[in-house]
Coordinates of C-alpha atoms in Angstrom, one line a residue:
M152 CA 107.6 110.1 244.3
S153 CA 110.3 109.7 241.7
F154 CA 108.3 107.8 239.0
P155 CA 105.1 109.3 237.6
K156 CA 101.9 108.0 239.2
N157 CA 100.8 106.0 236.3
F158 CA 104.2 104.7 235.4
L159 CA 103.8 101.3 233.5
W160 CA 105.8 98.8 235.5
G161 CA 105.7 95.4 233.8
G162 CA 107.3 92.8 231.5
D163 CA 107.6 91.7 228.0
I164 CA 106.8 88.5 226.1
S165 CA 106.5 87.6 222.3
A166 CA 104.3 85.3 220.5
T167 CA 106.9 83.2 219.0
Q168 CA 108.9 83.0 222.1
A169 CA 106.2 82.4 224.6
E170 CA 103.0 81.1 223.0
G171 CA 103.6 77.6 221.6
G172 CA 100.5 76.3 220.0
W173 CA 102.3 77.0 216.7
N174 CA 99.9 75.0 214.6
E175 CA 96.7 75.6 216.6
G176 CA 93.8 77.9 216.3
G177 CA 94.1 78.5 212.6
K178 CA 97.7 79.8 212.8
S179 CA 100.0 79.2 209.9
P180 CA 103.7 78.7 210.5
V181 CA 106.0 81.8 210.9
E182 CA 109.8 81.8 210.1
P183 CA 110.8 81.0 213.7
D184 CA 108.7 77.9 213.6
Y185 CA 111.3 76.5 211.3
Y186 CA 114.5 77.6 213.3
I187 CA 116.1 74.6 215.0
G188 CA 117.8 75.2 218.4
G189 CA 121.2 76.6 218.8
D190 CA 123.4 78.0 221.8
K191 CA 125.3 81.0 222.7
N192 CA 128.0 80.2 220.1
T193 CA 125.8 78.8 217.2
M194 CA 123.4 80.8 215.2
R195 CA 120.0 79.3 214.4
Y196 CA 119.0 78.3 211.0
A197 CA 116.2 76.6 209.1
Y198 CA 116.0 74.0 206.4
Y199 CA 114.5 74.4 203.0
K200 CA 114.0 72.2 200.0
T201 CA 114.4 73.5 196.4
E202 CA 112.2 72.6 193.5
D203 CA 114.7 70.0 192.4
G204 CA 114.8 68.3 195.8
Q205 CA 118.0 69.9 197.1
I206 CA 118.1 70.4 200.9
G207 CA 119.7 73.7 202.2
K208 CA 120.0 75.8 205.2
V209 CA 119.3 79.5 205.8
M210 CA 120.3 81.6 208.7
Q211 CA 117.7 83.2 211.0
Y212 CA 116.6 86.8 210.2
S213 CA 117.3 86.1 206.6
G214 CA 113.7 86.4 205.3
Q215 CA 115.0 84.9 202.0
L216 CA 115.0 81.5 200.1
P217 CA 116.1 80.5 196.8
E218 CA 113.3 81.0 194.2
G219 CA 110.7 78.2 194.4
A220 CA 112.2 76.8 197.6
K221 CA 110.0 75.9 200.6
Y222 CA 110.8 75.7 204.3
I223 CA 110.7 72.2 205.6
F224 CA 110.9 70.2 209.0
K225 CA 113.4 67.5 209.8
E226 CA 112.2 64.7 212.1
D227 CA 115.6 64.6 214.0
E228 CA 115.7 68.2 214.8
I229 CA 114.1 70.2 217.8
Y230 CA 112.1 73.2 217.1
P231 CA 111.9 75.1 220.4
N232 CA 109.4 77.7 219.2
H233 CA 106.8 74.9 218.8
F234 CA 106.4 74.4 222.4
A235 CA 108.1 77.6 224.0
A236 CA 106.4 78.4 227.3
D237 CA 103.0 77.3 226.1
F238 CA 101.4 80.7 227.1
Y239 CA 98.8 79.8 224.5
H240 CA 97.3 77.2 226.9
H241 CA 98.5 78.9 230.2
Y242 CA 97.7 82.6 229.7
Q243 CA 95.0 82.8 232.4
G244 CA 97.4 81.4 235.2
D245 CA 100.3 83.5 233.8
I246 CA 98.3 86.6 233.8
A247 CA 97.1 85.9 237.4
L248 CA 100.7 85.7 238.4
L249 CA 101.4 88.9 236.8
G250 CA 98.5 90.6 238.5
E251 CA 99.9 89.2 241.8
M252 CA 103.1 90.8 241.2
G253 CA 101.4 94.2 240.7
F254 CA 102.1 94.6 237.0
K255 CA 100.8 97.8 235.4
A256 CA 101.6 96.7 231.8
L257 CA 102.4 93.8 229.7
N258 CA 104.2 94.2 226.4
L259 CA 103.2 91.4 224.1
T260 CA 103.2 90.6 220.4
I261 CA 100.2 89.6 218.3
S262 CA 101.1 86.9 215.9
W263 CA 100.4 88.1 212.2
A264 CA 99.9 84.4 211.4
R265 CA 97.1 84.0 213.9
I266 CA 95.2 86.9 212.4
L267 CA 95.8 86.6 208.7
P268 CA 97.3 83.2 208.5
Q269 CA 97.2 83.3 204.6
G270 CA 97.5 87.1 204.2
I271 CA 94.7 89.3 202.8
K272 CA 93.7 86.7 200.2
G273 CA 92.9 84.3 203.0
G274 CA 90.9 86.6 205.2
V275 CA 90.7 87.0 208.9
N276 CA 91.0 84.0 211.2
Q277 CA 88.4 84.8 213.8
E278 CA 89.7 82.1 216.2
G279 CA 93.0 84.1 216.4
V280 CA 91.1 87.3 216.8
E281 CA 89.1 86.0 219.6
F282 CA 92.3 84.4 221.2
Y283 CA 93.9 87.8 221.7
R284 CA 90.7 89.4 222.7
N285 CA 90.4 86.9 225.6
V286 CA 94.0 87.7 226.5
F287 CA 93.3 91.4 226.6
L288 CA 90.1 91.0 228.8
E289 CA 92.1 88.9 231.1
L290 CA 94.7 91.5 231.5
K291 CA 91.8 94.0 232.1
K292 CA 90.7 92.0 235.1
Y293 CA 94.0 92.7 236.8
N294 CA 94.1 96.3 235.6
I295 CA 97.2 95.5 233.4
E296 CA 97.7 97.7 230.3
P297 CA 98.6 95.9 227.2
I298 CA 101.3 97.4 225.1
V299 CA 100.9 95.5 221.7
T300 CA 104.1 95.0 219.3
M301 CA 102.7 94.2 216.0
Y302 CA 105.9 92.5 214.4
K303 CA 108.8 90.7 216.0
Y304 CA 110.5 89.0 213.0
D305 CA 107.6 86.6 212.6
M306 CA 105.8 87.2 209.3
P307 CA 103.8 84.2 208.1
A308 CA 106.3 82.0 206.4
F309 CA 104.4 81.7 203.1
Y310 CA 105.2 85.4 202.5
V311 CA 108.9 84.4 202.2
E312 CA 108.1 81.4 200.0
E313 CA 105.6 82.9 197.7
M314 CA 106.6 86.8 197.7
G315 CA 110.3 87.1 198.8
G316 CA 109.5 88.6 202.2
W317 CA 110.0 92.3 203.0
S318 CA 112.0 92.8 199.7
N319 CA 108.7 92.7 198.0
R320 CA 107.0 96.2 198.4
Q321 CA 103.5 94.4 198.3
L322 CA 104.2 93.3 201.8
I323 CA 103.7 96.9 203.0
D324 CA 100.0 96.7 202.1
E325 CA 99.8 93.2 203.7
Y326 CA 101.3 94.4 207.0
V327 CA 99.1 97.6 207.0
E328 CA 96.0 95.5 206.6
F329 CA 97.0 93.2 209.4
C330 CA 97.6 96.2 211.8
K331 CA 94.3 97.8 210.7
V332 CA 92.4 94.7 211.6
C333 CA 94.1 94.6 215.1
M334 CA 93.6 98.2 215.7
T335 CA 89.9 98.0 214.8
E336 CA 89.1 94.8 216.6
Y337 CA 90.8 95.8 219.8
Q338 CA 89.6 99.4 220.1
G339 CA 88.9 100.0 223.8
L340 CA 91.1 97.3 224.9
V341 CA 94.6 98.5 223.8
K342 CA 95.9 102.0 223.9
Y343 CA 99.6 101.5 223.2
W344 CA 101.0 100.1 220.0
I345 CA 104.5 99.4 218.7
T346 CA 104.9 98.7 214.9
F347 CA 108.2 96.8 214.7
N348 CA 110.3 95.2 217.4
E349 CA 114.0 96.2 217.0
L350 CA 113.7 97.4 213.4
N351 CA 117.3 97.7 213.0
V352 CA 118.2 94.0 213.5
L353 CA 118.5 93.3 209.7
K354 CA 121.0 95.9 209.3
V355 CA 123.0 94.7 212.3
M356 CA 123.0 91.1 211.2
L357 CA 124.7 92.0 208.0
K358 CA 128.0 92.5 209.9
I359 CA 128.0 89.1 211.4
N360 CA 126.6 87.0 208.4
P361 CA 129.6 85.5 206.6
F362 CA 127.5 84.8 203.6
V363 CA 126.2 88.2 202.8
T364 CA 126.7 89.5 199.3
K365 CA 126.7 93.1 198.0
D366 CA 123.3 92.4 196.5
G367 CA 122.4 91.2 200.1
Y368 CA 123.2 94.7 201.5
Q369 CA 121.0 96.4 198.8
R370 CA 118.2 94.0 199.6
V371 CA 118.3 94.6 203.3
Y372 CA 118.1 98.3 202.9
E373 CA 115.1 98.0 200.6
E374 CA 113.5 95.8 203.2
L375 CA 114.1 98.2 206.1
H376 CA 112.8 101.1 204.0
H377 CA 109.6 99.1 203.3
Q378 CA 109.2 98.4 207.0
M379 CA 109.7 102.0 208.0
V380 CA 107.2 103.1 205.3
A381 CA 104.8 100.5 206.6
A382 CA 105.2 101.6 210.1
A383 CA 104.6 105.3 209.2
K384 CA 101.4 104.3 207.4
V385 CA 100.2 102.4 210.4
V386 CA 100.8 105.4 212.6
K387 CA 98.7 107.6 210.5
I388 CA 96.0 104.9 210.0
G389 CA 95.9 104.2 213.8
H390 CA 95.3 107.8 214.6
S391 CA 92.4 107.8 212.2
I392 CA 90.9 104.7 213.9
S393 CA 91.3 106.2 217.5
S394 CA 92.6 109.6 218.8
E395 CA 93.4 107.7 222.0
Y396 CA 96.1 105.5 220.3
R397 CA 99.8 106.0 221.1
I398 CA 101.9 104.3 218.5
G399 CA 105.7 104.1 218.9
C400 CA 108.7 102.7 217.2
M401 CA 111.1 100.3 218.8
I402 CA 114.8 100.0 218.1
A403 CA 117.4 97.6 219.5
G404 CA 119.7 99.5 221.9
M405 CA 123.2 99.6 220.4
F406 CA 125.1 101.6 222.7
S407 CA 128.9 101.8 222.9
Y408 CA 131.9 103.8 224.1
P409 CA 135.0 104.6 222.4
F410 CA 137.8 102.2 223.7
T411 CA 140.5 104.8 223.9
C412 CA 140.7 108.6 224.1
D413 CA 142.0 108.6 220.6
P414 CA 139.8 111.1 218.7
K415 CA 139.5 108.5 215.9
D416 CA 137.8 106.1 218.3
Q417 CA 135.4 108.8 219.1
I418 CA 134.5 109.4 215.5
E419 CA 134.3 105.7 214.8
N420 CA 132.0 105.2 217.8
Q421 CA 129.8 107.9 216.4
K422 CA 129.7 106.1 213.0
V423 CA 129.0 102.9 214.5
K424 CA 125.9 104.2 216.4
Q425 CA 124.7 106.1 213.4
D426 CA 125.1 103.0 211.2
N427 CA 123.3 100.5 213.4
F428 CA 121.0 102.6 215.6
Y429 CA 120.3 106.3 214.8
L430 CA 119.8 105.9 211.1
F431 CA 116.6 104.0 211.9
A432 CA 115.6 105.9 215.2
D433 CA 116.0 109.3 213.5
T434 CA 113.9 108.3 210.5
M435 CA 111.0 107.0 212.5
M436 CA 111.1 109.8 215.1
R437 CA 112.0 112.7 212.9
G438 CA 110.0 111.5 209.7
A439 CA 112.9 111.7 207.3
Y440 CA 116.3 109.9 206.7
P441 CA 119.1 111.9 208.4
S442 CA 121.9 113.7 206.7
Y443 CA 124.5 111.0 207.4
A444 CA 122.4 108.3 205.7
K445 CA 124.1 109.1 202.5
R446 CA 127.5 108.2 204.0
V447 CA 126.2 105.0 205.5
M448 CA 124.7 103.8 202.3
K449 CA 127.7 104.8 200.2
E450 CA 129.9 102.8 202.5
D451 CA 127.8 99.8 202.2
G452 CA 127.5 100.1 198.5
V453 CA 123.7 100.8 198.5
T454 CA 121.6 103.0 196.3
L455 CA 118.2 103.7 197.8
N456 CA 115.6 105.6 195.7
V457 CA 113.2 107.2 198.1
S458 CA 110.0 108.5 196.2
D459 CA 108.4 111.7 197.1
E460 CA 105.4 109.7 198.2
D461 CA 107.5 107.7 200.6
K462 CA 109.1 110.9 202.0
Q463 CA 105.6 112.4 202.6
T464 CA 104.5 109.0 204.3
L465 CA 107.5 109.0 206.6
L466 CA 106.9 112.7 207.5
E467 CA 103.2 112.1 208.3
G468 CA 103.9 109.0 210.3
K469 CA 106.3 110.1 213.0
A470 CA 106.2 107.8 216.0
D471 CA 104.5 109.2 219.2
F472 CA 107.0 107.7 221.6
F473 CA 110.3 106.0 221.4
A474 CA 110.8 102.4 222.7
Y475 CA 114.0 100.6 222.9
S476 CA 115.7 97.5 224.3
Y477 CA 118.7 98.0 226.7
Y478 CA 120.8 95.0 227.9
C479 CA 124.4 96.0 227.6
S480 CA 127.1 98.2 226.1
S481 CA 130.1 97.6 224.0
C482 CA 133.4 99.3 223.1
V483 CA 134.5 100.6 219.6
T484 CA 138.1 101.2 218.5
T485 CA 140.1 101.8 215.4
H486 CA 143.1 100.0 216.9
K487 CA 144.0 96.5 216.3
Y488 CA 143.7 94.0 219.1
E489 CA 144.1 90.2 219.1
S490 CA 140.4 89.6 220.2
Q491 CA 137.2 91.4 219.7
N492 CA 135.7 89.6 222.7
G493 CA 132.9 91.8 223.7
K494 CA 129.6 90.1 223.3
G495 CA 126.0 91.5 223.7
N496 CA 122.5 91.6 222.2
L497 CA 123.2 91.6 218.4
S498 CA 126.4 93.5 219.1
A499 CA 130.1 92.6 219.4
G500 CA 133.3 94.7 220.1
L501 CA 136.1 94.9 222.6
K502 CA 135.5 93.8 226.2
N503 CA 135.0 96.7 228.6
P504 CA 137.5 96.1 231.6
Y505 CA 135.4 98.3 233.8
L506 CA 132.3 96.0 233.7
E507 CA 131.1 92.7 234.9
V508 CA 129.7 90.3 232.3
S509 CA 126.8 87.8 232.4
E510 CA 127.0 84.0 231.8
W511 CA 126.6 84.8 228.2
G512 CA 129.4 87.4 228.1
W513 CA 127.1 90.5 228.0
A514 CA 128.5 93.5 229.7
I515 CA 126.4 94.6 232.6
D516 CA 126.2 98.4 232.5
P517 CA 123.5 100.2 234.3
D518 CA 125.2 103.6 233.9
G519 CA 124.9 103.2 230.3
L520 CA 121.1 102.9 230.6
K521 CA 121.1 106.3 232.4
F522 CA 123.4 107.6 229.6
S523 CA 121.0 106.3 226.9
L524 CA 117.9 107.8 228.5
H525 CA 119.4 111.3 228.6
E526 CA 120.8 111.0 225.1
L527 CA 117.5 109.8 223.6
Y528 CA 115.2 112.3 225.5
D529 CA 117.3 115.2 224.6
R530 CA 117.5 114.0 220.9
Y531 CA 113.7 113.5 220.5
Q532 CA 112.0 115.2 223.2
K533 CA 109.1 112.7 223.2
P534 CA 108.2 110.0 225.8
L535 CA 110.5 107.1 226.2
L536 CA 109.6 103.5 227.0
I537 CA 112.2 100.8 227.9
V538 CA 110.7 97.6 226.4
E539 CA 113.3 95.1 227.1
N540 CA 115.9 95.0 229.9
G541 CA 117.0 91.8 231.8
L542 CA 119.6 89.2 232.6
G543 CA 119.7 85.9 230.9
A544 CA 121.1 83.2 233.3
I545 CA 120.9 79.5 234.1
D546 CA 118.5 79.1 237.2
K547 CA 118.3 76.1 239.4
L548 CA 114.9 74.7 240.5
E549 CA 115.4 73.4 244.0
D550 CA 113.7 70.4 245.5
D551 CA 111.3 72.5 247.4
G552 CA 110.2 74.5 244.4
T553 CA 112.2 77.6 245.0
I554 CA 114.5 79.3 242.8
H555 CA 117.2 81.6 244.2
D556 CA 118.3 84.2 241.7
P557 CA 120.2 87.1 243.5
Y558 CA 122.1 87.9 240.3
R559 CA 118.8 88.9 238.6
I560 CA 117.8 90.9 241.5
K561 CA 121.1 92.7 241.6
Y562 CA 120.9 93.4 237.9
H563 CA 117.3 94.9 237.9
K564 CA 118.1 96.8 241.1
A565 CA 121.1 98.4 239.5
H566 CA 119.2 99.4 236.3
I567 CA 116.1 100.7 238.1
E568 CA 118.2 102.9 240.3
K569 CA 119.7 104.5 237.0
M570 CA 116.2 104.8 235.6
K571 CA 115.1 106.6 238.9
E572 CA 117.9 109.1 238.7
A573 CA 117.2 109.8 235.0
V574 CA 113.5 110.5 235.7
E575 CA 114.5 112.7 238.6
E576 CA 116.8 114.7 236.4
G577 CA 113.9 115.4 233.8
V578 CA 113.6 112.5 231.5
D579 CA 110.1 111.6 230.4
L580 CA 110.1 107.8 230.8
F581 CA 106.6 106.4 231.1
G582 CA 107.2 102.6 231.5
Y583 CA 109.6 99.8 232.0
T584 CA 108.6 96.4 230.7
M585 CA 111.5 94.2 231.5
W586 CA 112.5 91.2 229.5
S587 CA 111.1 88.7 230.1
C588 CA 108.7 88.2 232.9
I589 CA 108.2 84.6 232.2
D590 CA 110.8 82.2 231.1
L591 CA 110.7 81.6 227.4
V592 CA 112.7 80.5 224.4
S593 CA 115.6 82.8 223.5
F594 CA 115.2 84.2 220.0
S595 CA 118.8 84.1 219.1
S596 CA 120.0 80.8 220.5
G597 CA 116.7 78.9 220.9
E598 CA 117.6 77.9 224.4
M599 CA 115.1 77.6 227.3
R600 CA 118.0 77.3 229.7
K601 CA 118.9 81.0 229.2
R602 CA 116.3 82.2 231.5
Y603 CA 115.2 85.9 232.1
G604 CA 111.8 85.6 233.9
F605 CA 110.7 86.2 237.4
I606 CA 108.6 83.1 236.7
Y607 CA 110.2 79.8 236.1
V608 CA 108.7 77.4 233.6
D609 CA 109.6 73.8 233.9
I610 CA 110.6 73.0 230.4
D611 CA 114.0 72.3 229.0
D612 CA 115.8 72.9 225.6
E613 CA 114.2 69.9 224.2
G614 CA 110.7 70.5 225.3
K615 CA 110.8 68.1 228.2
G616 CA 109.1 69.0 231.4
T617 CA 105.8 69.8 233.1
F618 CA 105.2 73.5 232.0
K619 CA 104.5 74.0 235.7
R620 CA 105.2 77.6 236.9
Y621 CA 107.2 78.5 239.8
K622 CA 108.0 81.9 241.5
K623 CA 111.6 82.9 241.6
D624 CA 113.0 85.1 244.5
S625 CA 113.1 87.9 241.9
F626 CA 109.3 87.5 241.7
Y627 CA 109.0 88.9 245.2
Y628 CA 111.6 91.5 244.6
Y629 CA 109.9 93.0 241.6
Q630 CA 106.5 92.7 243.4
K631 CA 107.7 95.3 245.8
V632 CA 108.9 97.5 243.1
C633 CA 105.6 97.4 241.2
Q634 CA 103.5 97.9 244.2
S635 CA 105.6 100.7 245.6
N636 CA 105.9 102.5 242.2
G637 CA 109.5 102.1 242.3
E638 CA 110.0 103.5 245.8
E639 CA 111.3 100.1 247.1
I640 CA 114.1 98.9 245.0

């Protein structure tokens, strides 16, 4: 057998993108609840109102509002995260379908706003605690291992309005308490935890935000530092709660190639990966900022004062395993070209002429996945977990209830083959939770029509539909993969 006996075949969902029930069960609004829908060419944003009644817009991922401003909803806008895939009301049937596929794991997030809807001051929302307990018990019925991600850009919105979000160091204590509640409540039901999803996103977004200022760069670095300190604290506390816990970090895979054989392109590619990926991966896995952090911060005009206490916290809270997303790759060059037309998950660059692209313009690069597995395992020598990997596409529901998606089967087959090669060559990979097993709302664009799942959800971008579930052809493909432990791909 190429894959380990207990390899965690599964899928991935997130609370904001799948659950719906945005204002039910004692939950308070989270930032994405205020994001209107967008498309592949339009970033999502939220509306706010200032104290003097002025209406403004703020781009997603911002985590910032003008002082005294509050998020608002507008009646003529559509808020896709309000309905999502309605997992909140369909989780039993959805989990049964995952069990039918032979899932060994489900990566899901716990919404901070369901557990501590008003933060520490408001106390624990027991209804939210019991909702996730019921989800975990349902997973246990089908022998599906939950892998819980604690944060996916979805802090309770009042933290932004009242405290300034992650730029306020006090949020470290708020987040740690949230994690402590979860790790205490679900002891015996959950073993694998991930602190932050794609922690490097804030840094990556700086490059594509046309409104960012010098102060904005300083703020984002401080926010990321607070998140990494918070994550390290959670690792240490989690281990004190249970010696069985395995607590990892998760970074958005930002993998690229030099566009030419010019040595300057090779050096530029190294810098880009350090800037956007390894700066955060190295800190979380090695317990300290890497040497090149000084260069990165100097180039961005940032001065970050890291206290001795923070250094000790990072050192004592190194992650147990490394999790990352992988969708595509890009190309980097120092040369001038008319168009930087390569697209991808939070990335852009030159289009790779050797690769096919998806409907959304993302380069399909299974060889790059194998390359990343070797590079990461050799770098850290700790177990790896692929948390997100998948193909967004427009699927057609036929009159007879079938969905034919050979393009998705082709995508996963090619990537799983490369995973298999990497494992056979010595990489310690313990799981693959593809994105996403059930159709849900795209975080970046707010679209339902950009579908990733093996399970089709009858709902459109405007929230119209029956929410009925249908099995795609890829459902049966992945069923064979899971049930054969990756031998039938």
